[in-house]
PDB file of C-alpha atoms and ligand atoms in Angstrom:
ATOM      1  CA  MET G   1      14.387   6.466   6.248  1.00  0.00           C
ATOM      2  CA  ASN G   2      10.737   5.608   7.219  1.00  0.00           C
ATOM      3  CA  ILE G   3       8.183   6.601   4.744  1.00  0.00           C
ATOM      4  CA  ILE G   4       4.154   5.679   4.372  1.00  0.00           C
ATOM      5  CA  LEU G   5       2.586   5.142   0.950  1.00  0.00           C
ATOM      6  CA  LEU G   6      -1.021   6.679   1.856  1.00  0.00           C
ATOM      7  CA  GLY G   7      -4.107   6.951  -0.747  1.00  0.00           C
ATOM      8  CA  PRO G   8      -7.163   5.226  -1.400  1.00  0.00           C
ATOM      9  CA  PRO G   9      -7.830   1.722  -3.014  1.00  0.00           C
ATOM     10  CA  GLY G  10      -6.075   1.308  -6.081  1.00  0.00           C
ATOM     11  CA  ALA G  11      -4.212   5.131  -6.308  1.00  0.00           C
ATOM     12  CA  GLY G  12      -1.241   3.595  -7.250  1.00  0.00           C
ATOM     13  CA  LYS G  13       1.081   3.295  -3.873  1.00  0.00           C
ATOM     14  CA  GLY G  14       2.061  -0.633  -4.626  1.00  0.00           C
ATOM     15  CA  THR G  15       2.959   0.710  -8.743  1.00  0.00           C
ATOM     16  CA  LEU G  16       5.247   3.428  -7.002  1.00  0.00           C
ATOM     17  CA  ALA G  17       6.921   0.914  -4.300  1.00  0.00           C
ATOM     18  CA  ASN G  18       7.933  -1.411  -7.224  1.00  0.00           C
ATOM     19  CA  LYS G  19       9.298   1.409  -8.932  1.00  0.00           C
ATOM     20  CA  ILE G  20      11.122   2.373  -6.030  1.00  0.00           C
ATOM     21  CA  LYS G  21      13.095  -0.915  -5.012  1.00  0.00           C
ATOM     22  CA  GLU G  22      13.799  -0.940  -8.386  1.00  0.00           C
ATOM     23  CA  GLU G  23      15.952   2.159  -8.754  1.00  0.00           C
ATOM     24  CA  LYS G  24      16.949   2.453  -4.422  1.00  0.00           C
ATOM     25  CA  ASP G  25      17.622   0.190  -1.757  1.00  0.00           C
ATOM     26  CA  ALA G  26      14.256   0.149  -0.638  1.00  0.00           C
ATOM     27  CA  VAL G  27      11.853  -2.770   1.008  1.00  0.00           C
ATOM     28  CA  GLN G  28       8.506  -2.784   1.138  1.00  0.00           C
ATOM     29  CA  ILE G  29       5.799  -3.762   4.044  1.00  0.00           C
ATOM     30  CA  ALA G  30       2.427  -4.365   2.605  1.00  0.00           C
ATOM     31  CA  THR G  31      -0.112  -5.615   4.966  1.00  0.00           C
ATOM     32  CA  GLY G  32      -2.517  -6.377   2.202  1.00  0.00           C
ATOM     33  CA  ASP G  33       0.424  -8.580   0.397  1.00  0.00           C
ATOM     34  CA  ILE G  34       0.917 -10.363   4.060  1.00  0.00           C
ATOM     35  CA  PHE G  35      -2.689 -11.287   4.442  1.00  0.00           C
ATOM     36  CA  ARG G  36      -2.784 -12.986   0.807  1.00  0.00           C
ATOM     37  CA  TYR G  37      -0.004 -14.803   1.291  1.00  0.00           C
ATOM     38  CA  ASN G  38      -1.145 -16.071   4.483  1.00  0.00           C
ATOM     39  CA  ILE G  39      -4.471 -16.851   3.004  1.00  0.00           C
ATOM     40  CA  SER G  40      -2.934 -18.526   0.301  1.00  0.00           C
ATOM     41  CA  ASN G  41      -0.894 -20.760   2.746  1.00  0.00           C
ATOM     42  CA  GLU G  42      -4.332 -21.152   4.644  1.00  0.00           C
ATOM     43  CA  THR G  43      -2.682 -19.962   8.092  1.00  0.00           C
ATOM     44  CA  ASP G  44      -4.611 -19.011  11.339  1.00  0.00           C
ATOM     45  CA  LEU G  45      -4.559 -15.455  10.256  1.00  0.00           C
ATOM     46  CA  GLY G  46      -5.530 -15.999   6.781  1.00  0.00           C
ATOM     47  CA  LEU G  47      -8.599 -17.457   7.794  1.00  0.00           C
ATOM     48  CA  LYS G  48      -9.067 -14.989  10.190  1.00  0.00           C
ATOM     49  CA  ALA G  49      -8.606 -11.717   7.953  1.00  0.00           C
ATOM     50  CA  LYS G  50     -10.286 -12.997   4.767  1.00  0.00           C
ATOM     51  CA  ALA G  51     -13.752 -12.939   6.043  1.00  0.00           C
ATOM     52  CA  TYR G  52     -13.327  -9.126   6.440  1.00  0.00           C
ATOM     53  CA  MET G  53     -11.026  -8.879   2.796  1.00  0.00           C
ATOM     54  CA  ASP G  54     -13.753 -10.218   0.857  1.00  0.00           C
ATOM     55  CA  ARG G  55     -16.544  -7.955   2.558  1.00  0.00           C
ATOM     56  CA  GLY G  56     -13.986  -4.792   1.932  1.00  0.00           C
ATOM     57  CA  ASP G  57     -13.728  -3.889   5.303  1.00  0.00           C
ATOM     58  CA  LEU G  58     -10.504  -3.701   7.668  1.00  0.00           C
ATOM     59  CA  VAL G  59      -8.703  -6.890   9.198  1.00  0.00           C
ATOM     60  CA  PRO G  60      -9.053  -5.781  13.098  1.00  0.00           C
ATOM     61  CA  ASP G  61      -6.292  -3.722  14.462  1.00  0.00           C
ATOM     62  CA  GLU G  62      -5.183  -6.313  16.813  1.00  0.00           C
ATOM     63  CA  LEU G  63      -4.073  -8.957  13.918  1.00  0.00           C
ATOM     64  CA  THR G  64      -2.765  -6.071  11.573  1.00  0.00           C
ATOM     65  CA  VAL G  65      -0.125  -4.419  13.726  1.00  0.00           C
ATOM     66  CA  ASP G  66       1.888  -7.327  15.357  1.00  0.00           C
ATOM     67  CA  LEU G  67       2.478  -8.432  12.105  1.00  0.00           C
ATOM     68  CA  VAL G  68       3.751  -5.006  10.797  1.00  0.00           C
ATOM     69  CA  TRP G  69       6.635  -5.270  13.714  1.00  0.00           C
ATOM     70  CA  ASP G  70       7.515  -8.577  12.320  1.00  0.00           C
ATOM     71  CA  ALA G  71       8.304  -7.486   9.060  1.00  0.00           C
ATOM     72  CA  PHE G  72       9.823  -4.398  10.823  1.00  0.00           C
ATOM     73  CA  ASP G  73      12.146  -6.247  13.093  1.00  0.00           C
ATOM     74  CA  LYS G  74      12.886  -8.685  10.307  1.00  0.00           C
ATOM     75  CA  ILE G  75      14.852  -5.846   8.200  1.00  0.00           C
ATOM     76  CA  ASP G  76      18.566  -6.011   9.065  1.00  0.00           C
ATOM     77  CA  SER G  77      20.317  -2.457   8.366  1.00  0.00           C
ATOM     78  CA  LYS G  78      18.150   0.155   8.660  1.00  0.00           C
ATOM     79  CA  ASP G  79      20.296   3.173   7.989  1.00  0.00           C
ATOM     80  CA  ASP G  80      19.584   6.256   6.791  1.00  0.00           C
ATOM     81  CA  LYS G  81      19.864   5.532   3.457  1.00  0.00           C
ATOM     82  CA  LYS G  82      17.597   2.448   3.205  1.00  0.00           C
ATOM     83  CA  ILE G  83      14.248   2.902   2.607  1.00  0.00           C
ATOM     84  CA  VAL G  84      11.086   1.465   4.293  1.00  0.00           C
ATOM     85  CA  LEU G  85       8.206   1.617   2.596  1.00  0.00           C
ATOM     86  CA  PHE G  86       4.950   1.221   4.465  1.00  0.00           C
ATOM     87  CA  ASP G  87       1.809   0.236   1.612  1.00  0.00           C
ATOM     88  CA  GLY G  88      -1.054   0.101   2.873  1.00  0.00           C
ATOM     89  CA  PHE G  89      -0.395   0.838   6.413  1.00  0.00           C
ATOM     90  CA  PRO G  90      -1.433   2.653   8.623  1.00  0.00           C
ATOM     91  CA  ARG G  91      -5.083   2.737   8.241  1.00  0.00           C
ATOM     92  CA  THR G  92      -6.718   3.901  11.188  1.00  0.00           C
ATOM     93  CA  ILE G  93      -5.619   6.576  14.029  1.00  0.00           C
ATOM     94  CA  ASP G  94      -4.899   3.528  16.119  1.00  0.00           C
ATOM     95  CA  GLN G  95      -2.810   1.855  13.797  1.00  0.00           C
ATOM     96  CA  ALA G  96      -0.685   5.447  12.997  1.00  0.00           C
ATOM     97  CA  LYS G  97      -0.234   5.809  16.854  1.00  0.00           C
ATOM     98  CA  ALA G  98       0.888   2.264  17.541  1.00  0.00           C
ATOM     99  CA  LEU G  99       3.235   3.216  14.509  1.00  0.00           C
ATOM    100  CA  ASP G 100       4.349   6.012  16.261  1.00  0.00           C
ATOM    101  CA  LEU G 101       5.041   4.214  19.408  1.00  0.00           C
ATOM    102  CA  GLY G 102       7.056   1.335  18.164  1.00  0.00           C
ATOM    103  CA  MET G 103       8.850   3.619  15.981  1.00  0.00           C
ATOM    104  CA  LYS G 104      10.312   5.676  19.524  1.00  0.00           C
ATOM    105  CA  GLU G 105      10.229   2.445  21.134  1.00  0.00           C
ATOM    106  CA  ARG G 106      13.282   1.590  18.628  1.00  0.00           C
ATOM    107  CA  GLY G 107      14.732   5.010  18.571  1.00  0.00           C
ATOM    108  CA  GLN G 108      13.055   5.198  15.055  1.00  0.00           C
ATOM    109  CA  LYS G 109      10.781   7.696  13.338  1.00  0.00           C
ATOM    110  CA  ILE G 110       8.336   8.095  10.033  1.00  0.00           C
ATOM    111  CA  ASP G 111      10.458  10.417   8.061  1.00  0.00           C
ATOM    112  CA  GLN G 112       7.823  11.300   5.029  1.00  0.00           C
ATOM    113  CA  VAL G 113       4.378  10.272   4.147  1.00  0.00           C
ATOM    114  CA  VAL G 114       3.685  10.213   0.658  1.00  0.00           C
ATOM    115  CA  TYR G 115      -0.564  11.063   0.051  1.00  0.00           C
ATOM    116  CA  PHE G 116      -1.355   9.892  -3.184  1.00  0.00           C
ATOM    117  CA  ASP G 117      -4.435  12.242  -4.365  1.00  0.00           C
ATOM    118  CA  VAL G 118      -6.925  10.836  -6.622  1.00  0.00           C
ATOM    119  CA  ASP G 119     -10.648  11.431  -7.583  1.00  0.00           C
ATOM    120  CA  GLU G 120     -12.723   8.102  -6.868  1.00  0.00           C
ATOM    121  CA  ASP G 121     -13.973   7.438 -10.831  1.00  0.00           C
ATOM    122  CA  ILE G 122     -10.214   6.787 -11.548  1.00  0.00           C
ATOM    123  CA  LEU G 123      -9.620   4.619  -8.673  1.00  0.00           C
ATOM    124  CA  VAL G 124     -12.906   2.794  -9.849  1.00  0.00           C
ATOM    125  CA  GLU G 125     -11.204   2.015 -13.230  1.00  0.00           C
ATOM    126  CA  ARG G 126      -8.082   1.583 -12.015  1.00  0.00           C
ATOM    127  CA  ILE G 127      -8.925  -1.520  -9.406  1.00  0.00           C
ATOM    128  CA  SER G 128     -11.765  -2.735 -11.635  1.00  0.00           C
ATOM    129  CA  GLY G 129      -8.309  -3.449 -14.812  1.00  0.00           C
ATOM    130  CA  ARG G 130      -5.866  -4.756 -12.056  1.00  0.00           C
ATOM    131  CA  ARG G 131      -4.572  -8.109 -12.962  1.00  0.00           C
ATOM    132  CA  VAL G 132      -1.651  -9.289 -10.783  1.00  0.00           C
ATOM    133  CA  CYS G 133       0.876 -11.805 -10.901  1.00  0.00           C
ATOM    134  CA  THR G 134      -0.336 -15.346  -8.814  1.00  0.00           C
ATOM    135  CA  ASN G 135       3.580 -15.912  -7.913  1.00  0.00           C
ATOM    136  CA  CYS G 136       5.712 -12.459  -7.884  1.00  0.00           C
ATOM    137  CA  GLY G 137       2.873  -9.699  -7.137  1.00  0.00           C
ATOM    138  CA  ALA G 138       3.833  -7.733  -9.993  1.00  0.00           C
ATOM    139  CA  THR G 139       0.978  -5.635 -11.218  1.00  0.00           C
ATOM    140  CA  PHE G 140      -0.565  -4.672 -14.404  1.00  0.00           C
ATOM    141  CA  HIS G 141      -3.954  -2.904 -15.948  1.00  0.00           C
ATOM    142  CA  VAL G 142      -5.970  -4.250 -18.733  1.00  0.00           C
ATOM    143  CA  LYS G 143      -5.573  -0.966 -20.263  1.00  0.00           C
ATOM    144  CA  ASN G 144      -3.211   1.397 -19.057  1.00  0.00           C
ATOM    145  CA  ASN G 145      -0.294  -1.280 -18.406  1.00  0.00           C
ATOM    146  CA  PRO G 146      -1.564  -4.503 -20.163  1.00  0.00           C
ATOM    147  CA  PRO G 147       1.295  -7.703 -19.973  1.00  0.00           C
ATOM    148  CA  LYS G 148       2.693  -8.470 -23.144  1.00  0.00           C
ATOM    149  CA  VAL G 149       0.395 -11.515 -23.359  1.00  0.00           C
ATOM    150  CA  GLU G 150      -2.980 -11.191 -21.924  1.00  0.00           C
ATOM    151  CA  GLY G 151      -3.327 -13.479 -18.806  1.00  0.00           C
ATOM    152  CA  VAL G 152       0.222 -13.950 -17.928  1.00  0.00           C
ATOM    153  CA  CYS G 153       2.951 -12.147 -16.068  1.00  0.00           C
ATOM    154  CA  ASP G 154       6.145 -10.177 -17.970  1.00  0.00           C
ATOM    155  CA  VAL G 155       8.118 -10.770 -15.351  1.00  0.00           C
ATOM    156  CA  CYS G 156       8.258 -14.346 -14.493  1.00  0.00           C
ATOM    157  CA  GLY G 157       5.639 -16.148 -17.044  1.00  0.00           C
ATOM    158  CA  GLU G 158       2.835 -17.157 -14.100  1.00  0.00           C
ATOM    159  CA  LYS G 159      -0.600 -16.495 -14.671  1.00  0.00           C
ATOM    160  CA  LEU G 160      -2.365 -13.320 -13.882  1.00  0.00           C
ATOM    161  CA  ILE G 161      -5.684 -13.107 -11.837  1.00  0.00           C
ATOM    162  CA  GLN G 162      -8.341 -10.157 -10.617  1.00  0.00           C
ATOM    163  CA  ARG G 163      -8.400  -9.933  -6.944  1.00  0.00           C
ATOM    164  CA  ASP G 164     -11.179 -11.433  -5.546  1.00  0.00           C
ATOM    165  CA  ASP G 165     -11.593  -7.926  -3.785  1.00  0.00           C
ATOM    166  CA  ASP G 166     -11.574  -5.997  -6.865  1.00  0.00           C
ATOM    167  CA  THR G 167     -14.739  -6.385  -7.867  1.00  0.00           C
ATOM    168  CA  GLU G 168     -16.864  -3.380  -8.612  1.00  0.00           C
ATOM    169  CA  LYS G 169     -19.257  -3.930  -5.711  1.00  0.00           C
ATOM    170  CA  THR G 170     -16.129  -4.228  -3.110  1.00  0.00           C
ATOM    171  CA  VAL G 171     -14.543  -1.584  -4.771  1.00  0.00           C
ATOM    172  CA  GLU G 172     -17.260   1.269  -3.597  1.00  0.00           C
ATOM    173  CA  LYS G 173     -16.925  -0.332  -0.105  1.00  0.00           C
ATOM    174  CA  ARG G 174     -13.598   0.097   0.281  1.00  0.00           C
ATOM    175  CA  ILE G 175     -13.301   3.339  -0.702  1.00  0.00           C
ATOM    176  CA  HIS G 176     -16.285   3.918   1.630  1.00  0.00           C
ATOM    177  CA  VAL G 177     -14.068   2.493   4.156  1.00  0.00           C
ATOM    178  CA  TYR G 178     -11.123   4.452   3.048  1.00  0.00           C
ATOM    179  CA  ASN G 179     -12.809   7.638   3.529  1.00  0.00           C
ATOM    180  CA  SER G 180     -14.699   6.953   6.779  1.00  0.00           C
ATOM    181  CA  GLN G 181     -11.649   5.647   8.647  1.00  0.00           C
ATOM    182  CA  THR G 182      -8.393   6.095   7.019  1.00  0.00           C
ATOM    183  CA  ALA G 183      -8.869   9.537   4.970  1.00  0.00           C
ATOM    184  CA  VAL G 184      -8.508  11.173   8.948  1.00  0.00           C
ATOM    185  CA  LEU G 185      -4.815  10.266   8.739  1.00  0.00           C
ATOM    186  CA  ILE G 186      -4.223  12.887   5.970  1.00  0.00           C
ATOM    187  CA  ASP G 187      -4.281  15.543   8.795  1.00  0.00           C
ATOM    188  CA  TYR G 188      -2.959  13.206  11.349  1.00  0.00           C
ATOM    189  CA  TYR G 189       0.266  13.396   9.276  1.00  0.00           C
ATOM    190  CA  LYS G 190      -0.280  17.101   8.078  1.00  0.00           C
ATOM    191  CA  ASP G 191      -0.440  17.860  11.782  1.00  0.00           C
ATOM    192  CA  GLN G 192       3.119  16.590  12.395  1.00  0.00           C
ATOM    193  CA  GLY G 193       4.504  18.338   9.289  1.00  0.00           C
ATOM    194  CA  ILE G 194       5.797  14.952   7.180  1.00  0.00           C
ATOM    195  CA  LEU G 195       3.184  14.924   4.649  1.00  0.00           C
ATOM    196  CA  LEU G 196       3.888  15.484   1.431  1.00  0.00           C
ATOM    197  CA  SER G 197       1.702  15.317  -1.290  1.00  0.00           C
ATOM    198  CA  ILE G 198       1.517  13.589  -5.051  1.00  0.00           C
ATOM    199  CA  ASP G 199      -0.781  13.998  -8.072  1.00  0.00           C
ATOM    200  CA  GLY G 200      -1.586  10.410  -8.351  1.00  0.00           C
ATOM    201  CA  THR G 201      -3.558  10.746 -11.790  1.00  0.00           C
ATOM    202  CA  ASN G 202      -0.268  11.378 -13.659  1.00  0.00           C
ATOM    203  CA  SER G 203       1.441   8.365 -14.954  1.00  0.00           C
ATOM    204  CA  PRO G 204       3.383   5.939 -12.655  1.00  0.00           C
ATOM    205  CA  ASP G 205       7.016   7.169 -14.757  1.00  0.00           C
ATOM    206  CA  GLU G 206       5.522  10.974 -13.638  1.00  0.00           C
ATOM    207  CA  VAL G 207       4.801  10.011  -9.767  1.00  0.00           C
ATOM    208  CA  PHE G 208       7.791   8.099  -9.408  1.00  0.00           C
ATOM    209  CA  ASP G 209       9.406  11.791 -10.352  1.00  0.00           C
ATOM    210  CA  GLU G 210       7.327  13.705  -8.303  1.00  0.00           C
ATOM    211  CA  PHE G 211       8.176  11.737  -5.713  1.00  0.00           C
ATOM    212  CA  ASN G 212      11.926  11.817  -6.626  1.00  0.00           C
ATOM    213  CA  ASP G 213      11.414  15.863  -6.531  1.00  0.00           C
ATOM    214  CA  LYS G 214       9.929  16.386  -4.038  1.00  0.00           C
ATOM    215  CA  LEU G 215      11.701  13.841  -1.470  1.00  0.00           C
ATOM    216  CA  GLY G 216      15.073  15.635  -2.622  1.00  0.00           C
ATOM    217  CA  GLU G 217      13.904  19.263  -1.475  1.00  0.00           C
ATOM    218  CA  ILE G 218      13.321  18.096   1.967  1.00  0.00           C
ATOM    219  CA  SER G 219      16.462  15.586   2.492  1.00  0.00           C
TER     220      SER G 219
HETATM  221  P1  LIG C 301      -5.521  -1.658  -1.897  1.00  0.00           P
HETATM  222  O1  LIG C 301      -4.543  -1.036  -1.249  1.00  0.00           O
HETATM  223  O2  LIG C 301      -5.296  -2.230  -3.065  1.00  0.00           O
HETATM  224  O3  LIG C 301      -6.647  -1.439  -0.999  1.00  0.00           O
HETATM  225  P2  LIG C 301      -4.388  -3.473   0.228  1.00  0.00           P
HETATM  226  O4  LIG C 301      -3.970  -4.674  -0.558  1.00  0.00           O
HETATM  227  O5  LIG C 301      -3.495  -2.571   0.697  1.00  0.00           O
HETATM  228  O6  LIG C 301      -5.267  -3.500  -1.011  1.00  0.00           O
HETATM  229  O7  LIG C 301      -5.257  -4.123   1.550  1.00  0.00           O
HETATM  230  C1  LIG C 301      -6.436  -5.071   1.000  1.00  0.00           C
HETATM  231  C2  LIG C 301      -7.723  -5.532   1.970  1.00  0.00           C
HETATM  232  O8  LIG C 301      -6.581  -5.937   3.421  1.00  0.00           O
HETATM  233  C3  LIG C 301      -8.075  -4.220   2.745  1.00  0.00           C
HETATM  234  O9  LIG C 301      -8.904  -4.195   2.188  1.00  0.00           O
HETATM  235  C4  LIG C 301      -8.128  -4.591   3.823  1.00  0.00           C
HETATM  236  O10 LIG C 301      -9.582  -5.472   4.087  1.00  0.00           O
HETATM  237  C5  LIG C 301      -7.011  -5.453   4.462  1.00  0.00           C
HETATM  238  N1  LIG C 301      -5.710  -4.725   4.824  1.00  0.00           N
HETATM  239  C6  LIG C 301      -4.587  -4.631   4.354  1.00  0.00           C
HETATM  240  N2  LIG C 301      -3.715  -3.348   5.043  1.00  0.00           N
HETATM  241  C7  LIG C 301      -4.617  -3.322   6.319  1.00  0.00           C
HETATM  242  C8  LIG C 301      -4.534  -2.430   7.253  1.00  0.00           C
HETATM  243  N3  LIG C 301      -3.173  -1.832   7.420  1.00  0.00           N
HETATM  244  N4  LIG C 301      -5.497  -2.630   8.277  1.00  0.00           N
HETATM  245  C9  LIG C 301      -6.767  -3.572   8.138  1.00  0.00           C
HETATM  246  N5  LIG C 301      -6.825  -4.387   6.891  1.00  0.00           N
HETATM  247  C10 LIG C 301      -5.873  -4.059   6.021  1.00  0.00           C
HETATM  248  P1  LIG C 302      -2.800   0.561  -4.621  1.00  0.00           P
HETATM  249  O1  LIG C 302      -1.568  -0.399  -4.376  1.00  0.00           O
HETATM  250  O2  LIG C 302      -2.800   2.018  -4.620  1.00  0.00           O
HETATM  251  O3  LIG C 302      -3.965  -0.520  -4.375  1.00  0.00           O
HETATM  252  P2  LIG C 302      -1.759  -0.156  -7.321  1.00  0.00           P
HETATM  253  O4  LIG C 302      -0.241   0.442  -7.491  1.00  0.00           O
HETATM  254  O5  LIG C 302      -2.117  -1.687  -7.595  1.00  0.00           O
HETATM  255  O6  LIG C 302      -2.544   0.910  -6.370  1.00  0.00           O
HETATM  256  O7  LIG C 302      -2.689   0.415  -8.504  1.00  0.00           O
HETATM  257  C1  LIG C 302      -4.288  -0.556  -9.037  1.00  0.00           C
HETATM  258  C2  LIG C 302      -4.351  -0.407 -10.661  1.00  0.00           C
HETATM  259  O8  LIG C 302      -3.858   1.115 -11.373  1.00  0.00           O
HETATM  260  C3  LIG C 302      -3.088  -1.016 -11.108  1.00  0.00           C
HETATM  261  O9  LIG C 302      -4.158  -1.849 -11.995  1.00  0.00           O
HETATM  262  C4  LIG C 302      -1.847  -0.490 -11.940  1.00  0.00           C
HETATM  263  O10 LIG C 302      -1.140  -0.925 -13.023  1.00  0.00           O
HETATM  264  C5  LIG C 302      -2.972   0.979 -12.223  1.00  0.00           C
HETATM  265  N1  LIG C 302      -1.866   2.004 -11.941  1.00  0.00           N
HETATM  266  C6  LIG C 302      -1.580   2.160 -11.060  1.00  0.00           C
HETATM  267  N2  LIG C 302      -0.728   3.708 -10.923  1.00  0.00           N
HETATM  268  C7  LIG C 302      -1.309   4.096 -12.202  1.00  0.00           C
HETATM  269  C8  LIG C 302      -1.059   5.268 -12.901  1.00  0.00           C
HETATM  270  N3  LIG C 302      -0.059   6.251 -12.310  1.00  0.00           N
HETATM  271  N4  LIG C 302      -1.805   5.835 -14.161  1.00  0.00           N
HETATM  272  C9  LIG C 302      -2.243   4.748 -14.422  1.00  0.00           C
HETATM  273  N5  LIG C 302      -2.795   3.285 -13.882  1.00  0.00           N
HETATM  274  C10 LIG C 302      -1.794   3.214 -12.621  1.00  0.00           C
HETATM  275 ZN1  LIG C 303       5.132 -13.128 -12.049  1.00  0.00          ZN
END
């Protein structure tokens, strides 16, 4: 089952993906994580992507689509039970079309799109307080979900950092980019009849419950 997590930066996509992975047979393809991995390993892709990310712009489609297929084609069993979560992809109409086409070529399809509805003021507060683990990628929030020891990952004990693009100035740019380039995907998937809206302002547990309830209703 192929599921897209669609929503503005800070909406809680990664947080829900982690909960789904803990409880179900699921894998996550998070383009932002793949870019950050490439940046920390100083690959060609990482060097190219960094400038766009630091500005809060989207990385060009031609650098993004192929790596999604690389990751997707590496997943071994893609039966009906296995959940593949697309987190942060697609972010443009062209990416969505490329995803539809590639799925068709593989005899697959996108089954559901989970849209996170969250107001902008909440997004800024969430992103400014986000702290991520440099080692395992676990995500915390200084107020909403603080680690047991400040600056230290509960999961693996490594250092927590603030992402370079999680500053207040870049956040506003990223929300603007989302509104101008990504939000059109809501109607794109509504027209396909596969959009499922979730109230992203609730707590992470409530978001997970709503996801399970709504998915249970249709599958
Ligand atoms: P968030 O969802 O918190 O905004 P991500 O980790 O998904 O953050 O993305 C961080 C940055 O990586 C984006 O601002 C953008 O520069 C780049 N990026 C991630 N996914 C894509 C994508 N599908 N297309 C283009 N750029 C992307
Ligand atoms: P995204 O992947 O959509 O950019 P994240 O899952 O990384 O968003 O969440 C952004 C920040 O908000 C993180 O610091 C996370 O701990 C926090 N957060 C996520 N979901 C919720 C929620 N439902 N309620 C409160 N805070 C949340
Ligand atoms: Zn960790």
